[in-house]
PDB file of C-alpha atoms in Angstrom:
ATOM      1  CA  MET A   8       0.179  -0.092  -0.308  1.00 57.00           C
ATOM      2  CA  SER A   9       1.122   3.285  -1.307  1.00 76.00           C
ATOM      3  CA  GLU A  10       1.267   6.427   2.230  1.00 85.00           C
ATOM      4  CA  PHE A  11       0.574   8.646  -0.973  1.00 89.00           C
ATOM      5  CA  LYS A  12      -2.236   6.779  -2.454  1.00 87.00           C
ATOM      6  CA  THR A  13      -3.868   7.460   1.443  1.00 87.00           C
ATOM      7  CA  TYR A  14      -3.333  11.029   0.954  1.00 90.00           C
ATOM      8  CA  HIS A  15      -6.843  13.576   0.413  1.00 90.00           C
ATOM      9  CA  PRO A  16      -7.804  13.660  -3.275  1.00 90.00           C
ATOM     10  CA  ILE A  17      -6.975  17.123  -4.060  1.00 92.00           C
ATOM     11  CA  VAL A  18      -3.470  16.266  -2.918  1.00 93.00           C
ATOM     12  CA  ASN A  19      -2.932  13.688  -4.950  1.00 93.00           C
ATOM     13  CA  PHE A  20      -4.288  15.564  -8.436  1.00 92.00           C
ATOM     14  CA  THR A  21      -2.620  18.497  -7.585  1.00 94.00           C
ATOM     15  CA  TYR A  22       0.610  16.643  -8.116  1.00 95.00           C
ATOM     16  CA  PHE A  23       0.069  14.585 -11.048  1.00 94.00           C
ATOM     17  CA  VAL A  24      -1.356  18.521 -12.948  1.00 94.00           C
ATOM     18  CA  PHE A  25       1.738  19.388 -11.706  1.00 95.00           C
ATOM     19  CA  VAL A  26       4.520  16.608 -12.711  1.00 95.00           C
ATOM     20  CA  ILE A  27       2.336  15.533 -16.012  1.00 93.00           C
ATOM     21  CA  GLY A  28       2.468  19.151 -17.065  1.00 93.00           C
ATOM     22  CA  PHE A  29       5.442  20.163 -16.642  1.00 94.00           C
ATOM     23  CA  SER A  30       6.810  16.256 -18.144  1.00 92.00           C
ATOM     24  CA  CYS A  31       4.835  17.251 -21.321  1.00 90.00           C
ATOM     25  CA  VAL A  32       6.656  20.905 -21.513  1.00 90.00           C
ATOM     26  CA  PHE A  33       9.792  20.992 -19.860  1.00 91.00           C
ATOM     27  CA  LEU A  34      12.477  19.909 -22.183  1.00 88.00           C
ATOM     28  CA  HIS A  35      16.028  20.526 -20.536  1.00 90.00           C
ATOM     29  CA  PRO A  36      17.962  17.330 -20.453  1.00 90.00           C
ATOM     30  CA  VAL A  37      18.261  17.809 -16.618  1.00 92.00           C
ATOM     31  CA  CYS A  38      14.611  18.391 -15.931  1.00 93.00           C
ATOM     32  CA  LEU A  39      13.610  15.015 -18.619  1.00 92.00           C
ATOM     33  CA  CYS A  40      16.060  13.110 -16.266  1.00 93.00           C
ATOM     34  CA  ILE A  41      14.405  13.864 -13.110  1.00 94.00           C
ATOM     35  CA  SER A  42      10.850  13.374 -14.329  1.00 93.00           C
ATOM     36  CA  LEU A  43      11.990   9.600 -15.900  1.00 91.00           C
ATOM     37  CA  VAL A  44      13.696   8.878 -12.745  1.00 92.00           C
ATOM     38  CA  SER A  45      11.145  10.243 -10.451  1.00 93.00           C
ATOM     39  CA  GLY A  46       7.969   8.698 -12.774  1.00 91.00           C
ATOM     40  CA  PHE A  47      10.208   5.221 -12.915  1.00 89.00           C
ATOM     41  CA  THR A  48      11.062   4.842  -8.777  1.00 90.00           C
ATOM     42  CA  TYR A  49       7.143   5.170  -8.023  1.00 91.00           C
ATOM     43  CA  SER A  50       6.305   3.193 -10.752  1.00 88.00           C
ATOM     44  CA  VAL A  51       8.248   0.539  -8.585  1.00 87.00           C
ATOM     45  CA  ILE A  52       7.055   1.438  -5.505  1.00 88.00           C
ATOM     46  CA  LEU A  53       3.606   1.310  -6.759  1.00 86.00           C
ATOM     47  CA  LYS A  54       3.432  -1.730  -8.952  1.00 83.00           C
ATOM     48  CA  GLY A  55       6.593  -3.710  -7.688  1.00 80.00           C
ATOM     49  CA  LYS A  56       8.630  -6.429 -10.108  1.00 78.00           C
ATOM     50  CA  LYS A  57       5.626  -5.966 -12.487  1.00 76.00           C
ATOM     51  CA  ALA A  58       6.671  -1.958 -13.298  1.00 75.00           C
ATOM     52  CA  ILE A  59      10.297  -3.275 -13.732  1.00 77.00           C
ATOM     53  CA  LYS A  60       9.461  -5.743 -16.545  1.00 76.00           C
ATOM     54  CA  THR A  61       7.114  -3.280 -17.679  1.00 74.00           C
ATOM     55  CA  ASN A  62       9.355  -0.302 -18.432  1.00 72.00           C
ATOM     56  CA  LEU A  63      12.069  -2.734 -19.531  1.00 74.00           C
ATOM     57  CA  ILE A  64      10.280  -4.691 -22.100  1.00 75.00           C
ATOM     58  CA  TYR A  65       7.823  -1.644 -23.496  1.00 73.00           C
ATOM     59  CA  MET A  66       9.462   1.269 -21.899  1.00 75.00           C
ATOM     60  CA  LEU A  67      12.891   0.785 -23.107  1.00 76.00           C
ATOM     61  CA  PRO A  68      12.942  -0.405 -26.709  1.00 80.00           C
ATOM     62  CA  MET A  69      10.455   2.486 -27.270  1.00 76.00           C
ATOM     63  CA  LEU A  70      12.971   5.056 -25.881  1.00 77.00           C
ATOM     64  CA  VAL A  71      15.652   3.370 -28.643  1.00 80.00           C
ATOM     65  CA  ALA A  72      13.421   3.349 -31.214  1.00 80.00           C
ATOM     66  CA  MET A  73      11.635   6.743 -31.014  1.00 77.00           C
ATOM     67  CA  ALA A  74      15.962   7.675 -30.332  1.00 76.00           C
ATOM     68  CA  LEU A  75      16.969   6.475 -33.438  1.00 78.00           C
ATOM     69  CA  ILE A  76      14.183   7.317 -35.560  1.00 81.00           C
ATOM     70  CA  ASN A  77      13.861  10.880 -35.310  1.00 76.00           C
ATOM     71  CA  PRO A  78      17.402  11.592 -36.509  1.00 76.00           C
ATOM     72  CA  ALA A  79      16.357   9.587 -39.918  1.00 74.00           C
ATOM     73  CA  PHE A  80      13.450  12.162 -40.298  1.00 77.00           C
ATOM     74  CA  ASN A  81      15.041  15.097 -38.676  1.00 74.00           C
ATOM     75  CA  HIS A  82      17.657  17.196 -40.419  1.00 74.00           C
ATOM     76  CA  GLU A  83      17.744  20.267 -38.586  1.00 78.00           C
ATOM     77  CA  GLY A  84      21.139  21.206 -37.109  1.00 75.00           C
ATOM     78  CA  VAL A  85      24.339  23.049 -37.651  1.00 78.00           C
ATOM     79  CA  THR A  86      26.664  19.812 -36.240  1.00 80.00           C
ATOM     80  CA  ILE A  87      26.758  17.377 -38.725  1.00 81.00           C
ATOM     81  CA  ILE A  88      27.892  14.185 -38.223  1.00 81.00           C
ATOM     82  CA  GLU A  89      28.201  12.204 -41.585  1.00 82.00           C
ATOM     83  CA  TYR A  90      25.358  12.188 -44.452  1.00 79.00           C
ATOM     84  CA  LEU A  91      22.964   9.389 -44.780  1.00 76.00           C
ATOM     85  CA  PRO A  92      22.840   7.105 -48.196  1.00 79.00           C
ATOM     86  CA  SER A  93      19.782   9.454 -49.018  1.00 74.00           C
ATOM     87  CA  GLY A  94      22.062  12.395 -49.313  1.00 74.00           C
ATOM     88  CA  ASN A  95      20.789  13.842 -45.546  1.00 77.00           C
ATOM     89  CA  PRO A  96      22.671  15.090 -43.109  1.00 80.00           C
ATOM     90  CA  LEU A  97      22.958  13.008 -40.066  1.00 79.00           C
ATOM     91  CA  THR A  98      23.182  16.145 -37.094  1.00 83.00           C
ATOM     92  CA  LEU A  99      23.901  16.242 -33.066  1.00 82.00           C
ATOM     93  CA  GLU A 100      21.074  18.209 -32.737  1.00 83.00           C
ATOM     94  CA  SER A 101      18.308  16.046 -34.019  1.00 84.00           C
ATOM     95  CA  ILE A 102      20.245  13.362 -32.232  1.00 85.00           C
ATOM     96  CA  ILE A 103      19.812  14.375 -29.298  1.00 86.00           C
ATOM     97  CA  TYR A 104      16.475  16.045 -29.390  1.00 87.00           C
ATOM     98  CA  GLY A 105      15.250  12.379 -30.332  1.00 85.00           C
ATOM     99  CA  LEU A 106      16.707  11.199 -27.589  1.00 87.00           C
ATOM    100  CA  CYS A 107      14.800  13.803 -25.416  1.00 88.00           C
ATOM    101  CA  ALA A 108      11.768  13.200 -27.020  1.00 87.00           C
ATOM    102  CA  ALA A 109      11.815   9.950 -26.286  1.00 87.00           C
ATOM    103  CA  ILE A 110      12.954  10.439 -22.663  1.00 89.00           C
ATOM    104  CA  MET A 111      10.109  12.677 -22.385  1.00 90.00           C
ATOM    105  CA  ILE A 112       7.104  10.429 -23.559  1.00 88.00           C
ATOM    106  CA  VAL A 113       8.620   7.450 -21.860  1.00 87.00           C
ATOM    107  CA  SER A 114       8.396   9.455 -18.384  1.00 90.00           C
ATOM    108  CA  VAL A 115       4.649  11.018 -19.614  1.00 90.00           C
ATOM    109  CA  ILE A 116       3.221   7.645 -19.707  1.00 87.00           C
ATOM    110  CA  CYS A 117       5.429   6.008 -16.170  1.00 88.00           C
ATOM    111  CA  HIS A 118       3.622   9.052 -14.389  1.00 91.00           C
ATOM    112  CA  PHE A 119       0.207   8.079 -15.802  1.00 87.00           C
ATOM    113  CA  SER A 120       0.325   5.011 -14.995  1.00 85.00           C
ATOM    114  CA  CYS A 121       1.265   6.257 -11.462  1.00 88.00           C
ATOM    115  CA  TYR A 122      -2.081   8.352 -11.831  1.00 88.00           C
ATOM    116  CA  ASN A 123      -4.339   5.704 -13.088  1.00 83.00           C
ATOM    117  CA  GLU A 124      -2.910   3.465  -9.519  1.00 86.00           C
ATOM    118  CA  VAL A 125      -2.887   6.726  -7.066  1.00 88.00           C
ATOM    119  CA  MET A 126      -6.210   8.237  -8.960  1.00 85.00           C
ATOM    120  CA  THR A 127      -9.202   5.782  -8.282  1.00 79.00           C
ATOM    121  CA  SER A 128     -12.520   6.346 -10.315  1.00 74.00           C
ATOM    122  CA  ASP A 129     -13.948   7.524  -6.756  1.00 75.00           C
ATOM    123  CA  LYS A 130     -11.296  10.052  -6.134  1.00 82.00           C
ATOM    124  CA  PHE A 131     -12.120  11.699  -9.343  1.00 75.00           C
ATOM    125  CA  ILE A 132     -15.794  11.345  -9.007  1.00 73.00           C
ATOM    126  CA  TYR A 133     -15.122  13.343  -5.446  1.00 74.00           C
ATOM    127  CA  LEU A 134     -13.297  16.372  -6.866  1.00 76.00           C
ATOM    128  CA  PHE A 135     -15.570  16.478 -10.016  1.00 72.00           C
ATOM    129  CA  GLY A 136     -18.876  14.783  -9.075  1.00 65.00           C
ATOM    130  CA  LYS A 137     -20.514  18.145  -8.101  1.00 67.00           C
ATOM    131  CA  ILE A 138     -18.562  20.924 -10.767  1.00 64.00           C
ATOM    132  CA  ILE A 139     -18.787  18.287 -14.241  1.00 64.00           C
ATOM    133  CA  PRO A 140     -21.075  15.647 -12.455  1.00 62.00           C
ATOM    134  CA  ALA A 141     -21.807  13.987 -16.104  1.00 62.00           C
ATOM    135  CA  MET A 142     -18.009  14.961 -17.796  1.00 63.00           C
ATOM    136  CA  SER A 143     -16.651  13.190 -14.037  1.00 60.00           C
ATOM    137  CA  LEU A 144     -18.316  10.347 -14.923  1.00 63.00           C
ATOM    138  CA  ILE A 145     -17.512   9.463 -18.445  1.00 67.00           C
ATOM    139  CA  ILE A 146     -14.094  10.576 -17.639  1.00 64.00           C
ATOM    140  CA  SER A 147     -14.043   8.228 -15.075  1.00 64.00           C
ATOM    141  CA  MET A 148     -15.671   5.552 -17.108  1.00 66.00           C
ATOM    142  CA  THR A 149     -12.966   6.106 -19.402  1.00 66.00           C
ATOM    143  CA  LEU A 150     -10.279   5.964 -17.424  1.00 63.00           C
ATOM    144  CA  ARG A 151     -11.563   2.578 -16.077  1.00 65.00           C
ATOM    145  CA  PHE A 152     -12.157   1.384 -19.646  1.00 67.00           C
ATOM    146  CA  VAL A 153      -8.745  -0.038 -20.912  1.00 66.00           C
ATOM    147  CA  PRO A 154      -8.096  -2.294 -17.678  1.00 70.00           C
ATOM    148  CA  LYS A 155     -11.498  -3.853 -17.541  1.00 73.00           C
ATOM    149  CA  PHE A 156     -11.898  -4.835 -21.047  1.00 72.00           C
ATOM    150  CA  THR A 157      -8.562  -6.129 -20.913  1.00 76.00           C
ATOM    151  CA  SER A 158      -9.688  -7.758 -17.999  1.00 79.00           C
ATOM    152  CA  GLN A 159     -13.126  -9.615 -19.593  1.00 79.00           C
ATOM    153  CA  LEU A 160     -11.366 -10.143 -22.819  1.00 79.00           C
ATOM    154  CA  LYS A 161      -9.127 -12.537 -21.337  1.00 81.00           C
ATOM    155  CA  VAL A 162     -12.099 -14.349 -19.743  1.00 83.00           C
ATOM    156  CA  VAL A 163     -13.771 -14.363 -23.242  1.00 81.00           C
ATOM    157  CA  ALA A 164     -11.055 -15.496 -25.085  1.00 81.00           C
ATOM    158  CA  ASN A 165     -10.498 -18.426 -22.387  1.00 82.00           C
ATOM    159  CA  ALA A 166     -14.247 -19.244 -22.637  1.00 82.00           C
ATOM    160  CA  GLN A 167     -14.320 -18.966 -25.993  1.00 80.00           C
ATOM    161  CA  LYS A 168     -11.168 -21.482 -26.568  1.00 78.00           C
ATOM    162  CA  CYS A 169     -12.495 -24.197 -23.751  1.00 82.00           C
ATOM    163  CA  MET A 170     -15.323 -24.025 -26.664  1.00 77.00           C
ATOM    164  CA  GLY A 171     -12.639 -24.874 -29.681  1.00 75.00           C
ATOM    165  CA  ARG A 172     -12.843 -21.276 -30.840  1.00 74.00           C
ATOM    166  CA  ASP A 173      -9.456 -20.679 -29.864  1.00 72.00           C
ATOM    167  CA  VAL A 174      -7.795 -17.334 -32.234  1.00 72.00           C
ATOM    168  CA  SER A 175      -4.540 -19.485 -32.560  1.00 71.00           C
ATOM    169  CA  ASN A 176      -5.556 -22.393 -33.995  1.00 70.00           C
ATOM    170  CA  GLY A 177      -6.710 -23.785 -37.334  1.00 71.00           C
ATOM    171  CA  SER A 178      -7.289 -21.947 -41.022  1.00 77.00           C
ATOM    172  CA  ILE A 179      -6.792 -18.052 -40.889  1.00 78.00           C
ATOM    173  CA  ILE A 180     -10.924 -18.157 -42.170  1.00 81.00           C
ATOM    174  CA  LYS A 181     -12.007 -20.168 -38.928  1.00 79.00           C
ATOM    175  CA  ARG A 182      -8.947 -18.048 -36.545  1.00 78.00           C
ATOM    176  CA  ALA A 183     -10.626 -14.618 -38.381  1.00 81.00           C
ATOM    177  CA  LYS A 184     -13.872 -15.861 -38.015  1.00 81.00           C
ATOM    178  CA  ASN A 185     -13.120 -16.503 -33.988  1.00 80.00           C
ATOM    179  CA  GLY A 186     -11.760 -13.230 -33.920  1.00 80.00           C
ATOM    180  CA  LEU A 187     -14.414 -11.353 -34.868  1.00 83.00           C
ATOM    181  CA  ASN A 188     -17.143 -13.481 -32.369  1.00 83.00           C
ATOM    182  CA  ILE A 189     -14.848 -12.568 -29.888  1.00 82.00           C
ATOM    183  CA  LEU A 190     -14.968  -9.034 -30.807  1.00 80.00           C
ATOM    184  CA  SER A 191     -18.569  -9.067 -31.018  1.00 83.00           C
ATOM    185  CA  ILE A 192     -18.704 -10.255 -27.543  1.00 83.00           C
ATOM    186  CA  MET A 193     -16.562  -7.701 -26.173  1.00 81.00           C
ATOM    187  CA  THR A 194     -18.481  -5.140 -28.066  1.00 82.00           C
ATOM    188  CA  THR A 195     -21.871  -6.023 -26.480  1.00 84.00           C
ATOM    189  CA  TRP A 196     -21.189  -6.476 -23.231  1.00 79.00           C
ATOM    190  CA  SER A 197     -19.322  -3.078 -23.457  1.00 77.00           C
ATOM    191  CA  LEU A 198     -22.258  -0.927 -24.245  1.00 78.00           C
ATOM    192  CA  GLU A 199     -24.455  -3.507 -21.667  1.00 80.00           C
ATOM    193  CA  ASN A 200     -21.821  -2.036 -18.992  1.00 77.00           C
ATOM    194  CA  ALA A 201     -22.088   1.196 -20.441  1.00 73.00           C
ATOM    195  CA  ILE A 202     -25.651   1.217 -20.103  1.00 79.00           C
ATOM    196  CA  GLU A 203     -25.565  -0.878 -16.662  1.00 77.00           C
ATOM    197  CA  THR A 204     -23.369   2.164 -15.316  1.00 73.00           C
ATOM    198  CA  ALA A 205     -25.472   4.778 -16.642  1.00 71.00           C
ATOM    199  CA  ASP A 206     -28.785   3.361 -15.167  1.00 74.00           C
ATOM    200  CA  SER A 207     -26.929   2.578 -11.900  1.00 74.00           C
ATOM    201  CA  MET A 208     -25.619   6.005 -11.366  1.00 69.00           C
ATOM    202  CA  LYS A 209     -29.542   7.491 -12.290  1.00 72.00           C
ATOM    203  CA  SER A 210     -30.918   5.101  -9.833  1.00 73.00           C
ATOM    204  CA  ARG A 211     -29.068   6.299  -7.175  1.00 66.00           C
ATOM    205  CA  GLY A 212     -29.675  10.478  -8.006  1.00 68.00           C
ATOM    206  CA  TYR A 213     -26.184  11.429  -9.237  1.00 63.00           C
ATOM    207  CA  GLY A 214     -26.305  14.740 -10.383  1.00 61.00           C
ATOM    208  CA  ILE A 215     -29.191  15.939  -8.932  1.00 65.00           C
ATOM    209  CA  PRO A 216     -28.997  19.625  -7.353  1.00 64.00           C
ATOM    210  CA  GLY A 217     -28.705  19.586  -4.026  1.00 63.00           C
ATOM    211  CA  ARG A 218     -27.758  15.454  -3.937  1.00 60.00           C
ATOM    212  CA  THR A 219     -25.631  14.860  -0.735  1.00 60.00           C
ATOM    213  CA  ALA A 220     -23.255  11.818  -0.795  1.00 57.00           C
ATOM    214  CA  PHE A 221     -21.147   9.855   1.270  1.00 55.00           C
ATOM    215  CA  SER A 222     -17.435  10.302   1.563  1.00 65.00           C
ATOM    216  CA  ILE A 223     -14.397   8.254   3.164  1.00 73.00           C
ATOM    217  CA  PHE A 224     -12.289  11.067   2.360  1.00 78.00           C
ATOM    218  CA  THR A 225     -11.482  14.132   4.955  1.00 83.00           C
ATOM    219  CA  PHE A 226      -8.600  16.632   4.475  1.00 85.00           C
ATOM    220  CA  ASP A 227      -6.777  17.051   7.859  1.00 87.00           C
ATOM    221  CA  LYS A 228      -3.819  18.967   8.455  1.00 91.00           C
ATOM    222  CA  ARG A 229      -1.101  16.073   6.798  1.00 90.00           C
ATOM    223  CA  ASP A 230      -3.012  16.818   3.727  1.00 91.00           C
ATOM    224  CA  LYS A 231      -3.166  20.461   4.310  1.00 93.00           C
ATOM    225  CA  LYS A 232       1.078  20.398   4.322  1.00 92.00           C
ATOM    226  CA  ALA A 233       1.334  17.993   1.690  1.00 92.00           C
ATOM    227  CA  LEU A 234      -0.799  20.328  -0.754  1.00 94.00           C
ATOM    228  CA  ILE A 235       0.839  23.789   0.430  1.00 95.00           C
ATOM    229  CA  CYS A 236       4.885  21.669  -0.244  1.00 94.00           C
ATOM    230  CA  ILE A 237       3.138  20.781  -3.396  1.00 95.00           C
ATOM    231  CA  LEU A 238       1.610  24.380  -4.662  1.00 96.00           C
ATOM    232  CA  VAL A 239       4.848  26.286  -3.380  1.00 96.00           C
ATOM    233  CA  LEU A 240       7.427  24.133  -5.475  1.00 95.00           C
ATOM    234  CA  GLY A 241       5.147  23.455  -8.478  1.00 95.00           C
ATOM    235  CA  ILE A 242       4.771  27.799  -8.481  1.00 96.00           C
ATOM    236  CA  TYR A 243       8.291  28.180  -8.221  1.00 95.00           C
ATOM    237  CA  THR A 244       9.061  25.923 -10.985  1.00 95.00           C
ATOM    238  CA  LEU A 245       6.294  27.372 -13.264  1.00 94.00           C
ATOM    239  CA  ALA A 246       7.661  31.301 -12.281  1.00 94.00           C
ATOM    240  CA  GLY A 247      11.372  29.364 -12.965  1.00 92.00           C
ATOM    241  CA  ASN A 248      10.676  28.368 -16.481  1.00 91.00           C
ATOM    242  CA  LEU A 249       8.712  31.557 -16.778  1.00 91.00           C
ATOM    243  CA  MET A 250      11.873  33.406 -16.208  1.00 90.00           C
ATOM    244  CA  GLY A 251      14.268  31.468 -18.545  1.00 87.00           C
ATOM    245  CA  ALA A 252      15.727  29.939 -15.490  1.00 88.00           C
ATOM    246  CA  ILE A 253      15.717  26.645 -17.567  1.00 88.00           C
ATOM    247  CA  ASP A 254      15.273  27.360 -21.186  1.00 89.00           C
ATOM    248  CA  PHE A 255      16.811  24.633 -23.186  1.00 87.00           C
ATOM    249  CA  SER A 256      16.906  24.766 -27.595  1.00 86.00           C
ATOM    250  CA  PHE A 257      17.805  22.045 -29.796  1.00 83.00           C
ATOM    251  CA  PHE A 258      17.731  24.001 -33.282  1.00 82.00           C
ATOM    252  CA  PRO A 259      19.604  25.414 -35.173  1.00 81.00           C
ATOM    253  CA  SER A 260      22.067  24.285 -32.442  1.00 79.00           C
ATOM    254  CA  LEU A 261      22.587  23.878 -28.894  1.00 83.00           C
ATOM    255  CA  LYS A 262      21.907  26.271 -26.516  1.00 85.00           C
ATOM    256  CA  MET A 263      20.639  26.442 -22.497  1.00 84.00           C
ATOM    257  CA  ALA A 264      20.408  29.207 -19.753  1.00 83.00           C
ATOM    258  CA  GLU A 265      23.364  30.294 -18.169  1.00 85.00           C
ATOM    259  CA  VAL A 266      24.181  28.408 -15.109  1.00 85.00           C
ATOM    260  CA  SER A 267      23.137  30.184 -11.883  1.00 89.00           C
ATOM    261  CA  VAL A 268      21.983  29.832  -8.302  1.00 92.00           C
ATOM    262  CA  PHE A 269      18.576  30.640  -9.119  1.00 92.00           C
ATOM    263  CA  GLY A 270      18.750  27.960 -12.147  1.00 90.00           C
ATOM    264  CA  ILE A 271      19.678  25.485 -10.094  1.00 93.00           C
ATOM    265  CA  SER A 272      17.534  25.775  -7.483  1.00 94.00           C
ATOM    266  CA  VAL A 273      15.065  25.793  -9.895  1.00 94.00           C
ATOM    267  CA  PHE A 274      16.198  22.350 -10.564  1.00 94.00           C
ATOM    268  CA  VAL A 275      16.035  21.417  -6.841  1.00 95.00           C
ATOM    269  CA  ALA A 276      12.245  22.816  -6.819  1.00 95.00           C
ATOM    270  CA  TYR A 277      11.816  20.344  -9.494  1.00 95.00           C
ATOM    271  CA  LEU A 278      13.415  17.375  -8.130  1.00 95.00           C
ATOM    272  CA  LEU A 279      11.329  17.877  -4.788  1.00 95.00           C
ATOM    273  CA  LEU A 280       8.422  18.245  -6.521  1.00 95.00           C
ATOM    274  CA  CYS A 281       8.446  14.872  -8.728  1.00 94.00           C
ATOM    275  CA  SER A 282      10.130  13.318  -6.092  1.00 93.00           C
ATOM    276  CA  SER A 283       7.190  13.943  -3.087  1.00 93.00           C
ATOM    277  CA  PRO A 284       5.894  10.429  -3.223  1.00 92.00           C
ATOM    278  CA  ILE A 285       8.772   8.770  -3.097  1.00 92.00           C
ATOM    279  CA  ILE A 286       9.869  10.830  -0.274  1.00 92.00           C
ATOM    280  CA  ILE A 287       6.474  10.748   2.064  1.00 90.00           C
ATOM    281  CA  GLU A 288       6.818   6.644   1.132  1.00 88.00           C
ATOM    282  CA  LEU A 289      10.702   6.863   2.688  1.00 87.00           C
ATOM    283  CA  TRP A 290       9.745   8.939   5.519  1.00 86.00           C
ATOM    284  CA  GLU A 291       6.939   6.893   6.166  1.00 81.00           C
ATOM    285  CA  VAL A 292       9.377   3.885   6.477  1.00 78.00           C
ATOM    286  CA  ARG A 293      11.573   5.954   8.942  1.00 78.00           C
ATOM    287  CA  LYS A 294       9.009   6.337  11.028  1.00 75.00           C
ATOM    288  CA  TRP A 295       7.751   3.108  11.762  1.00 75.00           C
ATOM    289  CA  LYS A 296      11.256   1.788  11.917  1.00 73.00           C
ATOM    290  CA  ALA A 297      12.383   4.537  14.538  1.00 60.00           C
TER     291      ALA A 297
END
């Protein structure tokens, strides 16, 4: 059980808004490394060995492939290393940009995997159910759809396999028919599940003005301290970015903001922001061992 998951939903959501938003915007190599390492580490804390396996099997090859593909299509930059057989130049700037872009995408995926573990559907509905009831329900159902669909697909595929309708055996036509049959079953299940969920929420009075709802979430002093720290670190990092302390450009040549005490402090703030859940976990372990 992750300690950060026990914090109030507003704390969890604020953290992920800052971290995922900054991970999509910041292209400074230091910021990218901070985002990737923190996202990978926290995903391991949340999921254990499963996260290590997933990141190494899927994320690492994706990172390498994207880093190699970009220079083949992007030929901007003034530092030419050599010329490709097509006659286009291979530049240092395009290689570094491809690597940084790949790190950015992988780190965002890591943070989103952590988001799905921490920000459950009940937390999301708790935050936005009164503000945008219909939209919050749709978003919650959408976020739950992929894992739930995958789980149900395994059940249906195993049932069809026991009936001799496996998609891995037989002729191509037979396998195609079996695959279409499974797809038809899953489509019907998805529609029925959506209708049942909508009817269930409607019967409970969801979205009716003045409706009250039971909630297990309470905002205490611990949540207040965590939220203040995340807001201070996030706003400070955002201010540093707006002031150009962590600027970095790739084209036409590599150029970054001059190293300064303020710039270093922004990197430290960003590191503390991204590592907040990890710091909370380590602090909790220390408390138990004390």
